[in-house]
XYZ file of C-alpha atoms in Angstrom:
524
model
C -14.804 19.342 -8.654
C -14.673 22.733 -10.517
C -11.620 23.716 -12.420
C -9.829 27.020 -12.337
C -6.243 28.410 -13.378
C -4.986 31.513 -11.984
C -1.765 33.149 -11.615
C -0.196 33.933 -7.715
C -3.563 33.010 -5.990
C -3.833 30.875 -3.527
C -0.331 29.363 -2.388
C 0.694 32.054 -0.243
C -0.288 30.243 2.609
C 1.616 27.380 1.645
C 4.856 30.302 1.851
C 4.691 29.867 -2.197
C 4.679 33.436 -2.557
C 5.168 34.368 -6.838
C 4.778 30.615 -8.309
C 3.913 30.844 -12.098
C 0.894 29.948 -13.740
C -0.956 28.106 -10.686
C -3.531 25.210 -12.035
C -6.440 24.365 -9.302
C -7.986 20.794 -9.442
C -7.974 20.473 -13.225
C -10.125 17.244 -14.574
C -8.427 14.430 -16.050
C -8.836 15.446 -19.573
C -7.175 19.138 -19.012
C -3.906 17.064 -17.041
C -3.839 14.794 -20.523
C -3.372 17.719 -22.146
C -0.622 19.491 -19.788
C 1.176 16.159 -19.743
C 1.024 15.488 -23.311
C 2.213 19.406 -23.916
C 4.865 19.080 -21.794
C 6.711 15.787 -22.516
C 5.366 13.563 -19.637
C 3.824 11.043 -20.655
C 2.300 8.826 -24.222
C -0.913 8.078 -24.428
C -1.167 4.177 -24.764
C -3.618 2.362 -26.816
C -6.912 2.092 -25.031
C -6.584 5.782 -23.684
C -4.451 5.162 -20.760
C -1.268 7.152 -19.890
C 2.113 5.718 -19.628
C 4.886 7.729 -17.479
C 8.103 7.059 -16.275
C 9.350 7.310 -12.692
C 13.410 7.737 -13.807
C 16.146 6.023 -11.525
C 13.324 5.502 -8.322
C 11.016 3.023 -9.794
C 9.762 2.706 -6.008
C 9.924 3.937 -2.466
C 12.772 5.375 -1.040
C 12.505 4.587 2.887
C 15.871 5.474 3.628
C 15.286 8.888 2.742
C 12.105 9.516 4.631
C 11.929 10.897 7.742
C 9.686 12.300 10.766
C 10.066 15.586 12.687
C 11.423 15.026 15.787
C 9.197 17.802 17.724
C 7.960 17.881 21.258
C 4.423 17.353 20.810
C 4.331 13.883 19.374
C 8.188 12.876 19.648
C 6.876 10.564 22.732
C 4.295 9.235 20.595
C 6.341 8.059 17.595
C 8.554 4.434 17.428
C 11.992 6.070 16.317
C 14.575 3.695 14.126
C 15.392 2.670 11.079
C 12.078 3.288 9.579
C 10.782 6.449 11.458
C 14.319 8.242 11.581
C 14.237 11.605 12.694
C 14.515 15.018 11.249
C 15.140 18.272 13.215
C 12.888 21.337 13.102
C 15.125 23.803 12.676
C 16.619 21.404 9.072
C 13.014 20.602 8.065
C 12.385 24.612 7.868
C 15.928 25.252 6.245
C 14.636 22.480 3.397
C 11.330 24.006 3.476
C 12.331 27.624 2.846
C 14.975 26.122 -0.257
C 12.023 24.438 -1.803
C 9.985 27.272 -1.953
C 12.551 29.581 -3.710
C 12.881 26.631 -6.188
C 8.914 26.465 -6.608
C 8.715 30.912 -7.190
C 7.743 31.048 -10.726
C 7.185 27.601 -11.895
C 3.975 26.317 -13.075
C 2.085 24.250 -10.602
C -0.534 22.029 -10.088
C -2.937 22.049 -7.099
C -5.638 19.274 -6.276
C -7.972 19.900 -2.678
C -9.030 16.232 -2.158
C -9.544 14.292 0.531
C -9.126 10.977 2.616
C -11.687 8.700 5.087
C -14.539 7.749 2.968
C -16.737 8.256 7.051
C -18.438 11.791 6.832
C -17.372 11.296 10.791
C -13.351 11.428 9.575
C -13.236 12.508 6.180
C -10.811 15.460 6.183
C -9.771 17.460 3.127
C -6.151 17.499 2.097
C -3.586 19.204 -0.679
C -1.385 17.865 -3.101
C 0.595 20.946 -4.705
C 3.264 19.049 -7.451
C 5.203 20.733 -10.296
C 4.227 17.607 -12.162
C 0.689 17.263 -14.206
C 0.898 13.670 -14.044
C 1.377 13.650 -10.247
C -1.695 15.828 -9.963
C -3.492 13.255 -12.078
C -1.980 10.647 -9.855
C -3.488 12.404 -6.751
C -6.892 13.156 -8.600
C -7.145 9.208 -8.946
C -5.999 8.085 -5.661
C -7.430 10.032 -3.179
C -11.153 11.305 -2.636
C -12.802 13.621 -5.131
C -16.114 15.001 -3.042
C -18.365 16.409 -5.138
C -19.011 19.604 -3.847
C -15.403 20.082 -3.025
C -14.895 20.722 0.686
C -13.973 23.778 1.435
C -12.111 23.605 4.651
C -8.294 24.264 5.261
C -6.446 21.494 4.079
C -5.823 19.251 7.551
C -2.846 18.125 5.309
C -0.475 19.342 2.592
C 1.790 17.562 0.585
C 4.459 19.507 -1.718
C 5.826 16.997 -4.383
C 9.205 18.848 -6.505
C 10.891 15.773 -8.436
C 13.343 17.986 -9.804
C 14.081 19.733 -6.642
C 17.115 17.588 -5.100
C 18.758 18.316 -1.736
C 22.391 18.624 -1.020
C 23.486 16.329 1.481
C 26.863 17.880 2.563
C 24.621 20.963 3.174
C 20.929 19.999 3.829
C 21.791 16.975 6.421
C 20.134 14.393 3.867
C 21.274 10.705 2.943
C 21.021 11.705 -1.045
C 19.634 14.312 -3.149
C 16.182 12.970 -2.253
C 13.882 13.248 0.810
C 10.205 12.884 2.165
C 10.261 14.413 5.108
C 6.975 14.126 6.963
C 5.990 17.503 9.906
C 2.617 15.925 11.777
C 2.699 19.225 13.601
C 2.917 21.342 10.884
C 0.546 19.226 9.190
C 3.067 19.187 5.885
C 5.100 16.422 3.706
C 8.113 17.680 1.425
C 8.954 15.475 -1.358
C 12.046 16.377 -3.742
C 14.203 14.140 -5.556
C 11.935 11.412 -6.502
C 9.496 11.183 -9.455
C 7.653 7.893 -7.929
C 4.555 9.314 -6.988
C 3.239 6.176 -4.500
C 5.289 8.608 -2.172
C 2.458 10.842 -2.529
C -0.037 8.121 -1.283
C 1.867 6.808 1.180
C 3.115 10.197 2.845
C -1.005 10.648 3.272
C -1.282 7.200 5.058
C 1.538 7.657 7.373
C -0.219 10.469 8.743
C -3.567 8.430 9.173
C -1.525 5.898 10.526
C -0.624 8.178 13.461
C -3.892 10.616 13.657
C -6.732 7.471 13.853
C -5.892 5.794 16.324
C -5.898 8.979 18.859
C -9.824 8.965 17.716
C -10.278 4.766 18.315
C -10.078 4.199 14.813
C -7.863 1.401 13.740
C -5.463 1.986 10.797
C -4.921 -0.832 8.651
C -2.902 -1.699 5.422
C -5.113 -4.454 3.699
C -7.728 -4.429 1.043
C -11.581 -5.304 1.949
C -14.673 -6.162 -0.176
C -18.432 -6.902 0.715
C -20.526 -10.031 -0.814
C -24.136 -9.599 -1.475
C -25.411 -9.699 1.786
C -23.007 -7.082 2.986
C -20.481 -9.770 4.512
C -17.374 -7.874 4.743
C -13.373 -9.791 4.408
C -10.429 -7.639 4.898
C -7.095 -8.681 2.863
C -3.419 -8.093 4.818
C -0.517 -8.576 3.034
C 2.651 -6.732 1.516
C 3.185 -5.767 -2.151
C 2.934 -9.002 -4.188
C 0.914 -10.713 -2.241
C -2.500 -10.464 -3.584
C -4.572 -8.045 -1.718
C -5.801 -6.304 -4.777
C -6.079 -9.321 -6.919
C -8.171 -11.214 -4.375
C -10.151 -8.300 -3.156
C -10.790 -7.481 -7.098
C -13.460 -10.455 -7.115
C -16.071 -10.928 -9.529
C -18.815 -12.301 -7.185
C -17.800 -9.634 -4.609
C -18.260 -5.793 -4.094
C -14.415 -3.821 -3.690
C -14.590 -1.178 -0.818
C -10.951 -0.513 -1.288
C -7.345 -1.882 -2.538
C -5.225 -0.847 -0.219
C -5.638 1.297 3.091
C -8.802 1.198 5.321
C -9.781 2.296 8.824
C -12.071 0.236 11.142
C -14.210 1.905 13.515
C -16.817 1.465 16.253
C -19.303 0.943 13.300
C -17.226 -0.883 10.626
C -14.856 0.053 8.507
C -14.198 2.605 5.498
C -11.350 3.228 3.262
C -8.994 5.721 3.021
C -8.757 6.115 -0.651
C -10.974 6.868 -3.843
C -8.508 4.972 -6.437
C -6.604 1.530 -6.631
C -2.758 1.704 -7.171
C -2.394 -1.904 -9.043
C 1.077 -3.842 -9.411
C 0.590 -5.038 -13.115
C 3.759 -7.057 -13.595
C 2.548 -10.418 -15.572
C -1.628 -9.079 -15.578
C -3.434 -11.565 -17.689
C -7.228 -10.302 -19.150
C -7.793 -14.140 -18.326
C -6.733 -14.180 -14.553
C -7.933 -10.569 -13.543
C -10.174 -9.332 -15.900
C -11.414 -6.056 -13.652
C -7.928 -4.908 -13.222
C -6.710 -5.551 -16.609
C -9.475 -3.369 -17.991
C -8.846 -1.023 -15.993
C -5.640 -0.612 -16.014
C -6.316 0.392 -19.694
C -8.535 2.695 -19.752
C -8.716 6.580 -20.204
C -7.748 8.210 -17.046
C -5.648 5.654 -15.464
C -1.547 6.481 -15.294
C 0.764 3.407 -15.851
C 3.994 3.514 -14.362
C 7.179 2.184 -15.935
C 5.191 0.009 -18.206
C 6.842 -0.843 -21.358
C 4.697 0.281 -24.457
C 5.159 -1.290 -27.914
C 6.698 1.637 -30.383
C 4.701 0.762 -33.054
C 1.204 0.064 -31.459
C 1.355 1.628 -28.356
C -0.131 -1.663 -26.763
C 1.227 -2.113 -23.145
C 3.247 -5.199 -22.517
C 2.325 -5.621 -18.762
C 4.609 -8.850 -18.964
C 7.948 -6.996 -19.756
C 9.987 -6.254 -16.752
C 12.379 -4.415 -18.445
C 12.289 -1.538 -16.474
C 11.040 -2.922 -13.604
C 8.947 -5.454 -11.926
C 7.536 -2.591 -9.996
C 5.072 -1.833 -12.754
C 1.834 -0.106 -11.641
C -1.459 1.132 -12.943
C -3.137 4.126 -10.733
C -7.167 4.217 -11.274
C -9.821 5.592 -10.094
C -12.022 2.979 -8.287
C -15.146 3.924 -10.464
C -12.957 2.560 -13.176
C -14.117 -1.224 -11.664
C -17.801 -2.221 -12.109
C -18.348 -4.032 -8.772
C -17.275 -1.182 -6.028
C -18.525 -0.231 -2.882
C -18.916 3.589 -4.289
C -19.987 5.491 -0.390
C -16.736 3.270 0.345
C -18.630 1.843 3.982
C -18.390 -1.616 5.181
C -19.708 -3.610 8.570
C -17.504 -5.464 10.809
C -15.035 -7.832 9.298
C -16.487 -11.673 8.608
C -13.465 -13.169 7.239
C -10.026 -11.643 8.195
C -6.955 -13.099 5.677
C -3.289 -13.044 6.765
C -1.574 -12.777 2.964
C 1.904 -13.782 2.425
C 3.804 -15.430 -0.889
C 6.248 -18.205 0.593
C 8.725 -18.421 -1.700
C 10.313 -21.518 0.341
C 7.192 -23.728 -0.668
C 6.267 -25.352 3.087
C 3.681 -23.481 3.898
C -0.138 -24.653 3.699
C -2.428 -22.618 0.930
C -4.825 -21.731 4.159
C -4.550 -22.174 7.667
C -7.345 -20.834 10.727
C -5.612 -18.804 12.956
C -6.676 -18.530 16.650
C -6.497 -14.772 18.183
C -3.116 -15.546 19.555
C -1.682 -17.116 16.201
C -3.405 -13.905 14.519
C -1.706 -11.648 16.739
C 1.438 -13.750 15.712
C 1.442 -13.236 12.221
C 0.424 -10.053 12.360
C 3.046 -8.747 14.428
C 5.272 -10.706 11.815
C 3.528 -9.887 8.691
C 5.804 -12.284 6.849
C 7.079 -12.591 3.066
C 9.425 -13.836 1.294
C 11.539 -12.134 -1.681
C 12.742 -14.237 -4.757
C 15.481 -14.668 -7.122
C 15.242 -11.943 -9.463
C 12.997 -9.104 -7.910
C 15.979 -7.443 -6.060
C 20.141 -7.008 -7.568
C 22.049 -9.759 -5.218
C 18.880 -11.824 -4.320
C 19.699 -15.414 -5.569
C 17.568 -17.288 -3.615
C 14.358 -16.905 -1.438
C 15.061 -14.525 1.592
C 12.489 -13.773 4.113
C 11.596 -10.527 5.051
C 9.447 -8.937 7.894
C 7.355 -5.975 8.018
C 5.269 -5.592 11.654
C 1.257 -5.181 10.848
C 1.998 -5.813 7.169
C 2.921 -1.775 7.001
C 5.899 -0.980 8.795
C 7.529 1.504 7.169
C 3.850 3.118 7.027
C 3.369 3.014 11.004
C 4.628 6.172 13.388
C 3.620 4.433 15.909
C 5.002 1.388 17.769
C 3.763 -1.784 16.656
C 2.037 -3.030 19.966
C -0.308 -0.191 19.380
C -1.708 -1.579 15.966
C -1.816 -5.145 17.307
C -3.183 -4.333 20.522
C -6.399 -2.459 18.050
C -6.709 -5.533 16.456
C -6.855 -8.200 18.954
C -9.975 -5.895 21.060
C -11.767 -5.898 17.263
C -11.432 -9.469 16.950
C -12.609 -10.259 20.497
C -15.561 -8.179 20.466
C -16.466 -8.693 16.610
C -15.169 -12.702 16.288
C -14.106 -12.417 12.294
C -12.544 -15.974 11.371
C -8.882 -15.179 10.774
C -7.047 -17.801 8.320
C -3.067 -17.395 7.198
C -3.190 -17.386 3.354
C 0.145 -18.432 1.439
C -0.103 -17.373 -2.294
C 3.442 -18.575 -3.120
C 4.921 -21.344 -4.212
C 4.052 -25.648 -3.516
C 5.714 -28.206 -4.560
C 9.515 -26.766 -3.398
C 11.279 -23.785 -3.124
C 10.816 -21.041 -5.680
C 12.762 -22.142 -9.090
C 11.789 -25.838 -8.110
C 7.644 -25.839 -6.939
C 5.512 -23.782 -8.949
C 2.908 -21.194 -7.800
C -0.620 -21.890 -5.831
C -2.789 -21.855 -8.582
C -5.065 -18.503 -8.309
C -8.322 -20.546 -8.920
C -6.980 -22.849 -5.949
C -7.301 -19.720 -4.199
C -9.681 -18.128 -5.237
C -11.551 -21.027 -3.924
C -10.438 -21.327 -0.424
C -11.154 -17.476 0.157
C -14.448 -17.882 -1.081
C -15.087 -21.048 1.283
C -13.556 -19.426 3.977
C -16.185 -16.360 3.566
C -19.638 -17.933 3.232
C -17.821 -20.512 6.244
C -18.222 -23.760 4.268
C -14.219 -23.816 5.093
C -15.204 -24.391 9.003
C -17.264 -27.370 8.365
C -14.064 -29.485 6.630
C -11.699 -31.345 9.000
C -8.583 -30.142 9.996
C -5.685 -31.350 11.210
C -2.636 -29.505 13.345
C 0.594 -28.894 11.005
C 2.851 -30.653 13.451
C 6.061 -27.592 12.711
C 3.810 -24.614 12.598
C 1.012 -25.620 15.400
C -1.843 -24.532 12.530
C -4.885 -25.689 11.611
C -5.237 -26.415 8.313
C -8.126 -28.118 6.061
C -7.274 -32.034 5.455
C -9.435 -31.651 2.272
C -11.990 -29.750 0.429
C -14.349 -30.580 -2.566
C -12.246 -29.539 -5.724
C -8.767 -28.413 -4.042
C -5.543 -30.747 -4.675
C -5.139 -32.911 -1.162
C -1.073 -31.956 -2.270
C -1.543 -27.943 -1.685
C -3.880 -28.855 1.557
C -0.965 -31.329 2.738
C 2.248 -29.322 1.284
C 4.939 -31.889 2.016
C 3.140 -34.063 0.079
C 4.761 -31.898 -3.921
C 7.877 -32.344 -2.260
C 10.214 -34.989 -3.829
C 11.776 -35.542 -0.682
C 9.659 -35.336 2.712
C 13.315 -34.700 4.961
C 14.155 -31.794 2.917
C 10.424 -30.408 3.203
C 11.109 -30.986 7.016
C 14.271 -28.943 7.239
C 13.327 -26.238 5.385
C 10.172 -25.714 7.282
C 11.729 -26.272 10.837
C 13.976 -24.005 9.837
C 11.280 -21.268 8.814
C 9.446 -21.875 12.312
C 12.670 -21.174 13.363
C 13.336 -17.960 12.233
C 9.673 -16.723 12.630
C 10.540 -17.564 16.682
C 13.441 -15.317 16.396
C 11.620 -12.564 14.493
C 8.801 -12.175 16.639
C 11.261 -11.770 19.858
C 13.039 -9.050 18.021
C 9.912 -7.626 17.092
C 8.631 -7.832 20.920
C 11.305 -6.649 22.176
C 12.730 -3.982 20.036
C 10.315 -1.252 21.229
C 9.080 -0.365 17.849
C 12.445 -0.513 16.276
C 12.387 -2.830 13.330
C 14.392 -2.554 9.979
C 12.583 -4.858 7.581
C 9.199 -4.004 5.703
């Protein structure tokens, strides 16, 4: 993608009318230089750069909304997630930010999204920030030649520009507000840049499925023979770790769409949490994650050596390394996949009675979809002091405009036409609750996936969990019979009882409010 810098070309469609020195899809080693000039970033031993995201070290879903507007207000599942804006606000905001942007040096990358020539659209990302630009050149696509269309989608990224809330009708000095008419995303207050990516997959989240294309949140790769899995879960659950495989081909990390033909991602990069990465346990990532190009977030660096200590939390566990997916040997590069094989469910029970793997029949996989359950521990959140549980519908929630039926519904006519095995996969904790069991081993794993896959998995007896109604493997060659049979690493079989009855329990309740809420769900 060819470089440029100019001065007050280019924006004024965008309303920027006199910006400052205007920089247009600059290459990663002309942002190393702007970030480095300008205070942004270190460099980090190995050639990576390390930035920090200030007081939002993640998402700030109170403080996005969606413009309430006539032609897709019907369209959209309005609550606590998808709260609305007004027009006539939105453009008040709008017209503030752009007086803040006149004469400040920007950064413009013309990307794109939808790896299918069929949907590949280009977009914008226009930041005041030269690592956010780097950010976007990683994350989305980089077609080479760059398409010249219209942007279908702009996003306008001003950290520094913070709202007033007496006077611009926000919760706090920051805001993504998302206009699917006007095709635009404000962001101002924050400095996290996954708002960036995830303001992008909102919108595909509501445009795809108007063209039968089902939006997903889930990671996928490909074995040799082109035998595609697809990985569901929420942020700690695995999906890049376990898509990240060795003996496999990545398509993507994170965000894919599955069509009448297959399925493709979304993205061109991987946005990694690194919290605790071991060269040992996840060799691809860890490599990656250092190398020239890639932006860490809030990872602590050593003063002296500049060495990055993925295992300190001190700033916070939300520590994350955004690459390019050419930084990984093993990738998918056209980013195309067939029909799903092996479907997986992720989710890390932190209450330990949960099996490693259970086979899910449509209905169950509807089930846990519409649940897409986790579990938060001790430690990861101020006040949490023991395991909580915690729902987000289709494993995306606060990603999906739409109401959650509509995602579900998508799914179950995929896996009745295209019969992928689904299976529920727990990577948490066995052997107790978390601070008493201990975590699945990743080899364990690691395993079962791979058995699951190439369908050795379907040839093992199984038994019915007699509190959860699955099916789960009564053994397999070279996995402990106490993972496959859970109660089994509990001290005390009664207690193992209770606490899962009580878990069944509160999925019941969960997927009643989820049914019956009309889209309206708080947790994700």
């Amino acid at each position: 993608m060819q470089a440029h810098t100019s001065r007050h070309t280019g924006l004024k469609e965008h309303g920027i009318e006199r910006p400052g020195k205007v920089h247009w899809n600059l290459p990663p080693p002309a942002l190393y230089e702007k970030i480095l000039q300008r205070g942004e970033g270190q460099l980090s031993q190995g050639g990576a750069l390390v930035v920090r995201t200030g007081v939002h070290t993640g998402r700030s879903p109170r403080d996005r909304f969606i413009v309430r507007e006539p032609s897709t207000e019907d369209q959209i599942a309005w609550g606590a997630i998808n709260q609305p804006w007004e027009p006539e606000a939105f453009d008040l905001l709008h017209q503030k930010m752009l007086r803040y942007l006149e004469g400040r040096e920007l950064f413009v990358q013309d990307l794109a999204v939808c790896a299918h020539p069929s949907y590949r659209v280009p977009i914008r990302v226009i930041t005041e920030l030269a690592w956010h630009s780097l950010f976007a050149h990683n994350l989305f696509l980089r077609p080479e030649p760059p398409l010249h269309s219209p942007p279908f989608f702009t996003v306008i990224c001003a950290p520094h520009f913070q709202a007033v809330p007496e006077r611009d009708h926000t919760r706090s000095g920051t805001f993504i507000l998302i206009h699917l008419k006007k095709r635009l995303a404000l962001i101002g207050g924050t400095h996290y840049a996954g708002e960036i990516k995830k303001s992008i997959f909102s919108v595909l989240n509501f445009f795809l499925p108007a063209q039968g294309v089902f939006p997903m949140h889930c990671s996928a790769n490909a074995g040799a023979q082109g035998d595609v899995a697809l990985f569901f879960g929420l942020s700690g659950t695995g999906k890049t770790t376990l898509s990240t495989d060795a003996q496999r081909w990545l398509i993507g990390d994170d965000e894919h769409g599955w069509f009448e033909g297959g399925i493709f991602n979304f993205e061109g990069g991987c946005y990694a949490k690194v919290i605790g990465i071991r060269p040992e346990h996840e060799p691809e990532i860890y490599q990656a994650s250092l190398k020239f190009g890639t932006v860490l977030e809030n990872v602590v660096l050593d003063a002296d050596t500049r060495v990055p200590d993925f295992a300190s939390a001190a700033i916070t566990e939300n520590t994350r390394a955004a690459y390019p997916i050419t930084h990984l040997e093993r990738v998918v590069r056209e980013g195309l996949g067939g029909h799903p094989k092996a479907i997986f469910l992720l989710t890390y029970d932190a209450f330990g009675v949960l099996p490693p793997i259970a086979r899910l029949s449509i209905e169950q996989a509807i089930r846990y979809f519409l649940l897409g359950y986790t579990a938060k521990v001790a430690g990861t959140e101020r006040g949490v002091r023991e395991p909580q549980a915690t729902f987000s519908p289709c494993f995306g929630a606060p990603f999906l405009p739409r109401p959650p039926a509509v995602y579900a519904q998508m799914l179950r006519a995929r896996l009745e036409q295209h019969q992928a095995s689904v299976w529920l996969l727990n990577t948490g904790i066995t052997g107790g609750p978390f601070g008493v069991g201990q975590r699945i081993p990743l080899a364990q794993t690691r395993a079962l996936v791979r058995a699951a896959i190439d369908g050795t998995l379907e040839r093992a007896p199984f038994r019915e969990d007699p509190i959860f109604g699955l099916k789960v493997p009564a053994r397999y060659p070279g996995v402990r019979a106490d993972l496959l049979q859970p109660w089994r690493a509990w001290q005390n079989r009664q207690a193992y009882d209770e606490k899962a009855a009580s878990l069944a329990t509160l999925f019941e309740r969960e997927l009643k409010r989820v049914e019956t809420s009309e889209g309206e769900w708080a947790n994700g």
